[in-house]
């Protein structure tokens, strides 16, 4: 990722997850299902088109970002895990309020809303080339793209930091899942490591 050296443990865990999906035939099936939906071309061509780096000085697509909470990191008392699990079901990237969050690849916005006490201001995006979804939470009010908007890699999805109800979350939460989750944000029992999407889109690690 541009501007930072990723930890070997994060890459190793994520690549193990990707390998597990591939061995189960889940990733291998994607070119068949997505090529028909998106027209001519192959998944290899889509990955090649997405391979360029995001803007300099970004981390997970967030300008000036840095990881503040890892995927599956244990937090005693955490309330947003699956069935009482106290593990963080996403990745948090801290950055100053108002910093831009850039699109990881080409796709469209399929959900948008406000979840008090949870995601706060959020959008959900879908990447047809890899058949995966990403929910972005704690976004600056009014900065987020509207439902139905299409975007290309490097476009601005939103800005960091919900301020509604007197809050100031100076980070963005990323939660990932397979398939198109539509209008509802990804739940804590539906998630996977967001790096699986990052890697599937061919972004540099």
PDB file of C-alpha atoms in Angstrom:
ATOM      1  CA  UNK A   1       0.000   0.000   0.000  1.00  0.00           C
ATOM      2  CA  UNK A   2       1.302   3.415  -0.910  1.00  0.00           C
ATOM      3  CA  UNK A   3       3.481   5.185   1.616  1.00  0.00           C
ATOM      4  CA  UNK A   4       3.758   2.432   4.262  1.00  0.00           C
ATOM      5  CA  UNK A   5       5.429  -0.938   4.768  1.00  0.00           C
ATOM      6  CA  UNK A   6       2.731  -3.509   5.634  1.00  0.00           C
ATOM      7  CA  UNK A   7       3.374  -6.003   8.438  1.00  0.00           C
ATOM      8  CA  UNK A   8       4.380  -9.487   7.361  1.00  0.00           C
ATOM      9  CA  UNK A   9       1.902 -11.078   9.761  1.00  0.00           C
ATOM     10  CA  UNK A  10      -1.064  -9.205   8.235  1.00  0.00           C
ATOM     11  CA  UNK A  11      -0.072 -10.161   4.696  1.00  0.00           C
ATOM     12  CA  UNK A  12       0.608 -13.760   5.700  1.00  0.00           C
ATOM     13  CA  UNK A  13      -2.781 -14.161   7.405  1.00  0.00           C
ATOM     14  CA  UNK A  14      -4.627 -12.527   4.540  1.00  0.00           C
ATOM     15  CA  UNK A  15      -2.883 -14.572   1.880  1.00  0.00           C
ATOM     16  CA  UNK A  16      -3.666 -17.729   3.848  1.00  0.00           C
ATOM     17  CA  UNK A  17      -7.337 -16.703   3.753  1.00  0.00           C
ATOM     18  CA  UNK A  18      -7.147 -16.032   0.011  1.00  0.00           C
ATOM     19  CA  UNK A  19      -5.500 -19.414  -0.544  1.00  0.00           C
ATOM     20  CA  UNK A  20      -8.257 -21.091   1.466  1.00  0.00           C
ATOM     21  CA  UNK A  21     -10.919 -19.463  -0.703  1.00  0.00           C
ATOM     22  CA  UNK A  22      -9.097 -20.520  -3.847  1.00  0.00           C
ATOM     23  CA  UNK A  23      -8.708 -24.116  -2.657  1.00  0.00           C
ATOM     24  CA  UNK A  24     -12.434 -24.221  -1.901  1.00  0.00           C
ATOM     25  CA  UNK A  25     -13.148 -23.102  -5.444  1.00  0.00           C
ATOM     26  CA  UNK A  26     -14.750 -19.800  -4.391  1.00  0.00           C
ATOM     27  CA  UNK A  27     -12.321 -17.456  -6.098  1.00  0.00           C
ATOM     28  CA  UNK A  28     -11.879 -19.740  -9.066  1.00  0.00           C
ATOM     29  CA  UNK A  29     -15.594 -19.488  -9.803  1.00  0.00           C
ATOM     30  CA  UNK A  30     -15.634 -15.721  -9.994  1.00  0.00           C
ATOM     31  CA  UNK A  31     -14.479 -15.255 -13.610  1.00  0.00           C
ATOM     32  CA  UNK A  32     -17.391 -17.378 -14.843  1.00  0.00           C
ATOM     33  CA  UNK A  33     -20.085 -15.522 -12.906  1.00  0.00           C
ATOM     34  CA  UNK A  34     -18.759 -12.001 -13.312  1.00  0.00           C
ATOM     35  CA  UNK A  35     -17.689 -12.075 -16.963  1.00  0.00           C
ATOM     36  CA  UNK A  36     -21.266 -12.650 -18.100  1.00  0.00           C
ATOM     37  CA  UNK A  37     -22.533  -9.850 -15.865  1.00  0.00           C
ATOM     38  CA  UNK A  38     -19.953  -7.274 -16.880  1.00  0.00           C
ATOM     39  CA  UNK A  39     -19.510  -7.981 -20.574  1.00  0.00           C
ATOM     40  CA  UNK A  40     -16.379  -8.913 -22.548  1.00  0.00           C
ATOM     41  CA  UNK A  41     -13.080  -9.419 -20.798  1.00  0.00           C
ATOM     42  CA  UNK A  42     -11.626 -11.661 -18.132  1.00  0.00           C
ATOM     43  CA  UNK A  43     -10.946 -11.402 -14.436  1.00  0.00           C
ATOM     44  CA  UNK A  44      -7.245 -11.146 -15.291  1.00  0.00           C
ATOM     45  CA  UNK A  45      -7.919  -8.024 -17.344  1.00  0.00           C
ATOM     46  CA  UNK A  46      -9.938  -6.527 -14.483  1.00  0.00           C
ATOM     47  CA  UNK A  47      -7.126  -7.193 -12.020  1.00  0.00           C
ATOM     48  CA  UNK A  48      -4.597  -5.664 -14.413  1.00  0.00           C
ATOM     49  CA  UNK A  49      -6.710  -2.514 -14.727  1.00  0.00           C
ATOM     50  CA  UNK A  50      -6.875  -2.215 -10.919  1.00  0.00           C
ATOM     51  CA  UNK A  51      -3.189  -2.909 -10.287  1.00  0.00           C
ATOM     52  CA  UNK A  52      -1.897   0.666 -10.198  1.00  0.00           C
ATOM     53  CA  UNK A  53      -1.194   2.201  -6.800  1.00  0.00           C
ATOM     54  CA  UNK A  54      -3.658   4.533  -5.111  1.00  0.00           C
ATOM     55  CA  UNK A  55      -2.661   8.188  -4.509  1.00  0.00           C
ATOM     56  CA  UNK A  56       0.608   8.663  -2.632  1.00  0.00           C
ATOM     57  CA  UNK A  57       0.341   9.083   1.117  1.00  0.00           C
ATOM     58  CA  UNK A  58      -2.667   6.777   1.496  1.00  0.00           C
ATOM     59  CA  UNK A  59      -3.158   3.674   3.626  1.00  0.00           C
ATOM     60  CA  UNK A  60      -6.053   1.371   2.743  1.00  0.00           C
ATOM     61  CA  UNK A  61      -7.070   4.209   0.420  1.00  0.00           C
ATOM     62  CA  UNK A  62      -7.268   6.775   3.258  1.00  0.00           C
ATOM     63  CA  UNK A  63      -5.220   9.948   2.901  1.00  0.00           C
ATOM     64  CA  UNK A  64      -2.743  10.150   5.788  1.00  0.00           C
ATOM     65  CA  UNK A  65      -4.181   6.937   7.229  1.00  0.00           C
ATOM     66  CA  UNK A  66      -2.739   4.410   9.649  1.00  0.00           C
ATOM     67  CA  UNK A  67      -4.202   1.226  11.129  1.00  0.00           C
ATOM     68  CA  UNK A  68      -5.779   1.714  14.550  1.00  0.00           C
ATOM     69  CA  UNK A  69      -7.564  -1.668  14.854  1.00  0.00           C
ATOM     70  CA  UNK A  70      -6.848  -4.847  12.919  1.00  0.00           C
ATOM     71  CA  UNK A  71      -9.227  -7.494  11.648  1.00  0.00           C
ATOM     72  CA  UNK A  72     -10.146 -10.006  14.393  1.00  0.00           C
ATOM     73  CA  UNK A  73      -8.219  -8.015  16.994  1.00  0.00           C
ATOM     74  CA  UNK A  74      -9.487  -8.895  20.476  1.00  0.00           C
ATOM     75  CA  UNK A  75     -11.086  -6.102  22.519  1.00  0.00           C
ATOM     76  CA  UNK A  76     -12.523  -7.041  25.940  1.00  0.00           C
ATOM     77  CA  UNK A  77     -16.099  -5.764  26.104  1.00  0.00           C
ATOM     78  CA  UNK A  78     -16.349  -5.197  22.345  1.00  0.00           C
ATOM     79  CA  UNK A  79     -20.038  -5.211  21.409  1.00  0.00           C
ATOM     80  CA  UNK A  80     -20.028  -5.582  17.625  1.00  0.00           C
ATOM     81  CA  UNK A  81     -18.652  -9.087  17.115  1.00  0.00           C
ATOM     82  CA  UNK A  82     -20.617 -12.151  16.006  1.00  0.00           C
ATOM     83  CA  UNK A  83     -22.871 -13.701  18.682  1.00  0.00           C
ATOM     84  CA  UNK A  84     -20.962 -12.104  21.544  1.00  0.00           C
ATOM     85  CA  UNK A  85     -17.505 -12.569  20.008  1.00  0.00           C
ATOM     86  CA  UNK A  86     -15.273  -9.760  21.274  1.00  0.00           C
ATOM     87  CA  UNK A  87     -13.169  -9.561  18.131  1.00  0.00           C
ATOM     88  CA  UNK A  88     -13.115  -6.566  15.808  1.00  0.00           C
ATOM     89  CA  UNK A  89     -14.829  -7.628  12.573  1.00  0.00           C
ATOM     90  CA  UNK A  90     -13.141  -5.155  10.262  1.00  0.00           C
ATOM     91  CA  UNK A  91     -10.166  -2.836   9.904  1.00  0.00           C
ATOM     92  CA  UNK A  92     -10.077   0.704  11.341  1.00  0.00           C
ATOM     93  CA  UNK A  93      -7.905   3.294   9.609  1.00  0.00           C
ATOM     94  CA  UNK A  94      -7.311   6.492  11.558  1.00  0.00           C
ATOM     95  CA  UNK A  95      -6.831   9.858   9.852  1.00  0.00           C
ATOM     96  CA  UNK A  96      -7.712  13.507  10.493  1.00  0.00           C
ATOM     97  CA  UNK A  97     -11.414  14.290  10.141  1.00  0.00           C
ATOM     98  CA  UNK A  98     -12.173  15.359   6.576  1.00  0.00           C
ATOM     99  CA  UNK A  99      -9.368  13.390   4.916  1.00  0.00           C
ATOM    100  CA  UNK A 100     -10.394  11.667   1.702  1.00  0.00           C
ATOM    101  CA  UNK A 101     -11.103   7.964   1.302  1.00  0.00           C
ATOM    102  CA  UNK A 102     -10.298   6.711  -2.208  1.00  0.00           C
ATOM    103  CA  UNK A 103     -11.969   3.859  -4.108  1.00  0.00           C
ATOM    104  CA  UNK A 104      -9.990   0.615  -4.241  1.00  0.00           C
ATOM    105  CA  UNK A 105     -11.345  -0.397  -7.642  1.00  0.00           C
ATOM    106  CA  UNK A 106     -14.262   0.014 -10.050  1.00  0.00           C
ATOM    107  CA  UNK A 107     -17.813  -0.532  -8.834  1.00  0.00           C
ATOM    108  CA  UNK A 108     -20.967   1.122  -7.565  1.00  0.00           C
ATOM    109  CA  UNK A 109     -22.543   2.293  -4.317  1.00  0.00           C
ATOM    110  CA  UNK A 110     -25.315  -0.123  -3.296  1.00  0.00           C
ATOM    111  CA  UNK A 111     -26.170   1.094   0.213  1.00  0.00           C
ATOM    112  CA  UNK A 112     -26.050   4.246   2.320  1.00  0.00           C
ATOM    113  CA  UNK A 113     -27.360   5.285   5.721  1.00  0.00           C
ATOM    114  CA  UNK A 114     -26.810   6.275   9.319  1.00  0.00           C
ATOM    115  CA  UNK A 115     -26.498   3.737  12.130  1.00  0.00           C
ATOM    116  CA  UNK A 116     -26.489   5.399  15.564  1.00  0.00           C
ATOM    117  CA  UNK A 117     -24.125   3.673  17.954  1.00  0.00           C
ATOM    118  CA  UNK A 118     -22.624   1.477  15.242  1.00  0.00           C
ATOM    119  CA  UNK A 119     -21.317   2.412  11.801  1.00  0.00           C
ATOM    120  CA  UNK A 120     -22.697   5.965  12.140  1.00  0.00           C
ATOM    121  CA  UNK A 121     -22.621   7.493   8.611  1.00  0.00           C
ATOM    122  CA  UNK A 122     -21.860   4.643   6.183  1.00  0.00           C
ATOM    123  CA  UNK A 123     -21.902   3.511   2.571  1.00  0.00           C
ATOM    124  CA  UNK A 124     -21.699   0.076   1.019  1.00  0.00           C
ATOM    125  CA  UNK A 125     -19.837  -0.494  -2.227  1.00  0.00           C
ATOM    126  CA  UNK A 126     -19.816  -3.484  -4.566  1.00  0.00           C
ATOM    127  CA  UNK A 127     -17.018  -4.628  -6.896  1.00  0.00           C
ATOM    128  CA  UNK A 128     -18.560  -6.674  -9.754  1.00  0.00           C
ATOM    129  CA  UNK A 129     -15.175  -7.861 -11.066  1.00  0.00           C
ATOM    130  CA  UNK A 130     -14.549  -9.880  -7.889  1.00  0.00           C
ATOM    131  CA  UNK A 131     -18.157 -10.219  -6.600  1.00  0.00           C
ATOM    132  CA  UNK A 132     -17.352  -8.715  -3.195  1.00  0.00           C
ATOM    133  CA  UNK A 133     -18.757  -5.911  -1.026  1.00  0.00           C
ATOM    134  CA  UNK A 134     -17.232  -3.425   1.396  1.00  0.00           C
ATOM    135  CA  UNK A 135     -18.979  -1.351   4.066  1.00  0.00           C
ATOM    136  CA  UNK A 136     -17.271   1.906   5.083  1.00  0.00           C
ATOM    137  CA  UNK A 137     -18.354   3.339   8.440  1.00  0.00           C
ATOM    138  CA  UNK A 138     -17.725   6.581  10.398  1.00  0.00           C
ATOM    139  CA  UNK A 139     -17.836   8.866   7.364  1.00  0.00           C
ATOM    140  CA  UNK A 140     -18.103  12.651   7.394  1.00  0.00           C
ATOM    141  CA  UNK A 141     -21.767  13.608   7.041  1.00  0.00           C
ATOM    142  CA  UNK A 142     -22.690  14.584   3.497  1.00  0.00           C
ATOM    143  CA  UNK A 143     -19.339  13.593   2.011  1.00  0.00           C
ATOM    144  CA  UNK A 144     -20.367  10.110   0.897  1.00  0.00           C
ATOM    145  CA  UNK A 145     -21.400   9.046  -2.609  1.00  0.00           C
ATOM    146  CA  UNK A 146     -25.102   8.370  -3.181  1.00  0.00           C
ATOM    147  CA  UNK A 147     -26.666   4.968  -3.869  1.00  0.00           C
ATOM    148  CA  UNK A 148     -26.456   4.058  -7.548  1.00  0.00           C
ATOM    149  CA  UNK A 149     -23.303   6.097  -8.144  1.00  0.00           C
ATOM    150  CA  UNK A 150     -20.628   4.263 -10.107  1.00  0.00           C
ATOM    151  CA  UNK A 151     -16.978   4.916  -9.355  1.00  0.00           C
ATOM    152  CA  UNK A 152     -13.579   4.093 -10.721  1.00  0.00           C
ATOM    153  CA  UNK A 153     -10.430   3.249  -8.809  1.00  0.00           C
ATOM    154  CA  UNK A 154      -9.008   6.413  -7.246  1.00  0.00           C
ATOM    155  CA  UNK A 155     -12.313   8.314  -7.118  1.00  0.00           C
ATOM    156  CA  UNK A 156     -13.275   9.747  -3.720  1.00  0.00           C
ATOM    157  CA  UNK A 157     -15.761   7.541  -1.853  1.00  0.00           C
ATOM    158  CA  UNK A 158     -16.189   9.842   1.150  1.00  0.00           C
ATOM    159  CA  UNK A 159     -14.295  11.681   3.893  1.00  0.00           C
ATOM    160  CA  UNK A 160     -13.249  10.522   7.345  1.00  0.00           C
ATOM    161  CA  UNK A 161     -15.145  11.320  10.529  1.00  0.00           C
ATOM    162  CA  UNK A 162     -18.838  11.203  11.458  1.00  0.00           C
ATOM    163  CA  UNK A 163     -19.853  14.377  13.322  1.00  0.00           C
ATOM    164  CA  UNK A 164     -23.595  13.747  13.719  1.00  0.00           C
ATOM    165  CA  UNK A 165     -24.920  13.722  17.302  1.00  0.00           C
ATOM    166  CA  UNK A 166     -21.779  15.464  18.503  1.00  0.00           C
ATOM    167  CA  UNK A 167     -19.515  12.552  17.530  1.00  0.00           C
ATOM    168  CA  UNK A 168     -16.089  12.819  15.946  1.00  0.00           C
ATOM    169  CA  UNK A 169     -14.817   9.437  14.816  1.00  0.00           C
ATOM    170  CA  UNK A 170     -11.416  10.231  13.332  1.00  0.00           C
ATOM    171  CA  UNK A 171     -11.185   6.904  11.544  1.00  0.00           C
ATOM    172  CA  UNK A 172     -12.938   4.836   8.882  1.00  0.00           C
ATOM    173  CA  UNK A 173     -14.101   1.271   9.539  1.00  0.00           C
ATOM    174  CA  UNK A 174     -13.883  -1.238   6.668  1.00  0.00           C
ATOM    175  CA  UNK A 175     -15.918  -4.459   6.769  1.00  0.00           C
ATOM    176  CA  UNK A 176     -15.847  -6.904   3.846  1.00  0.00           C
ATOM    177  CA  UNK A 177     -17.918  -9.829   2.569  1.00  0.00           C
ATOM    178  CA  UNK A 178     -18.467 -11.944  -0.513  1.00  0.00           C
ATOM    179  CA  UNK A 179     -21.351 -11.142  -2.858  1.00  0.00           C
ATOM    180  CA  UNK A 180     -23.496  -8.051  -3.291  1.00  0.00           C
ATOM    181  CA  UNK A 181     -24.978  -7.102   0.083  1.00  0.00           C
ATOM    182  CA  UNK A 182     -27.183  -4.395  -1.380  1.00  0.00           C
ATOM    183  CA  UNK A 183     -28.762  -1.784   0.879  1.00  0.00           C
ATOM    184  CA  UNK A 184     -27.952  -3.377   4.262  1.00  0.00           C
ATOM    185  CA  UNK A 185     -24.496  -2.974   5.833  1.00  0.00           C
ATOM    186  CA  UNK A 186     -22.444  -6.131   6.277  1.00  0.00           C
ATOM    187  CA  UNK A 187     -23.238  -7.804   9.577  1.00  0.00           C
ATOM    188  CA  UNK A 188     -20.690  -9.141  12.093  1.00  0.00           C
ATOM    189  CA  UNK A 189     -21.403 -12.777  11.193  1.00  0.00           C
ATOM    190  CA  UNK A 190     -21.076 -12.242   7.422  1.00  0.00           C
ATOM    191  CA  UNK A 191     -17.611 -10.712   7.242  1.00  0.00           C
ATOM    192  CA  UNK A 192     -14.198 -11.686   5.946  1.00  0.00           C
ATOM    193  CA  UNK A 193     -10.776 -10.042   6.120  1.00  0.00           C
ATOM    194  CA  UNK A 194     -10.922  -6.810   4.014  1.00  0.00           C
ATOM    195  CA  UNK A 195      -7.460  -7.633   2.677  1.00  0.00           C
ATOM    196  CA  UNK A 196      -9.090 -10.416   0.618  1.00  0.00           C
ATOM    197  CA  UNK A 197     -10.819  -7.714  -1.464  1.00  0.00           C
ATOM    198  CA  UNK A 198      -7.653  -5.598  -1.600  1.00  0.00           C
ATOM    199  CA  UNK A 199      -5.669  -8.580  -2.856  1.00  0.00           C
ATOM    200  CA  UNK A 200      -8.393  -9.753  -5.273  1.00  0.00           C
ATOM    201  CA  UNK A 201      -8.402  -6.296  -6.883  1.00  0.00           C
ATOM    202  CA  UNK A 202      -4.664  -6.637  -7.508  1.00  0.00           C
ATOM    203  CA  UNK A 203      -3.681  -3.708  -5.293  1.00  0.00           C
ATOM    204  CA  UNK A 204      -0.040  -3.633  -4.133  1.00  0.00           C
ATOM    205  CA  UNK A 205       0.727  -5.065  -0.699  1.00  0.00           C
TER     206      UNK A 205
END
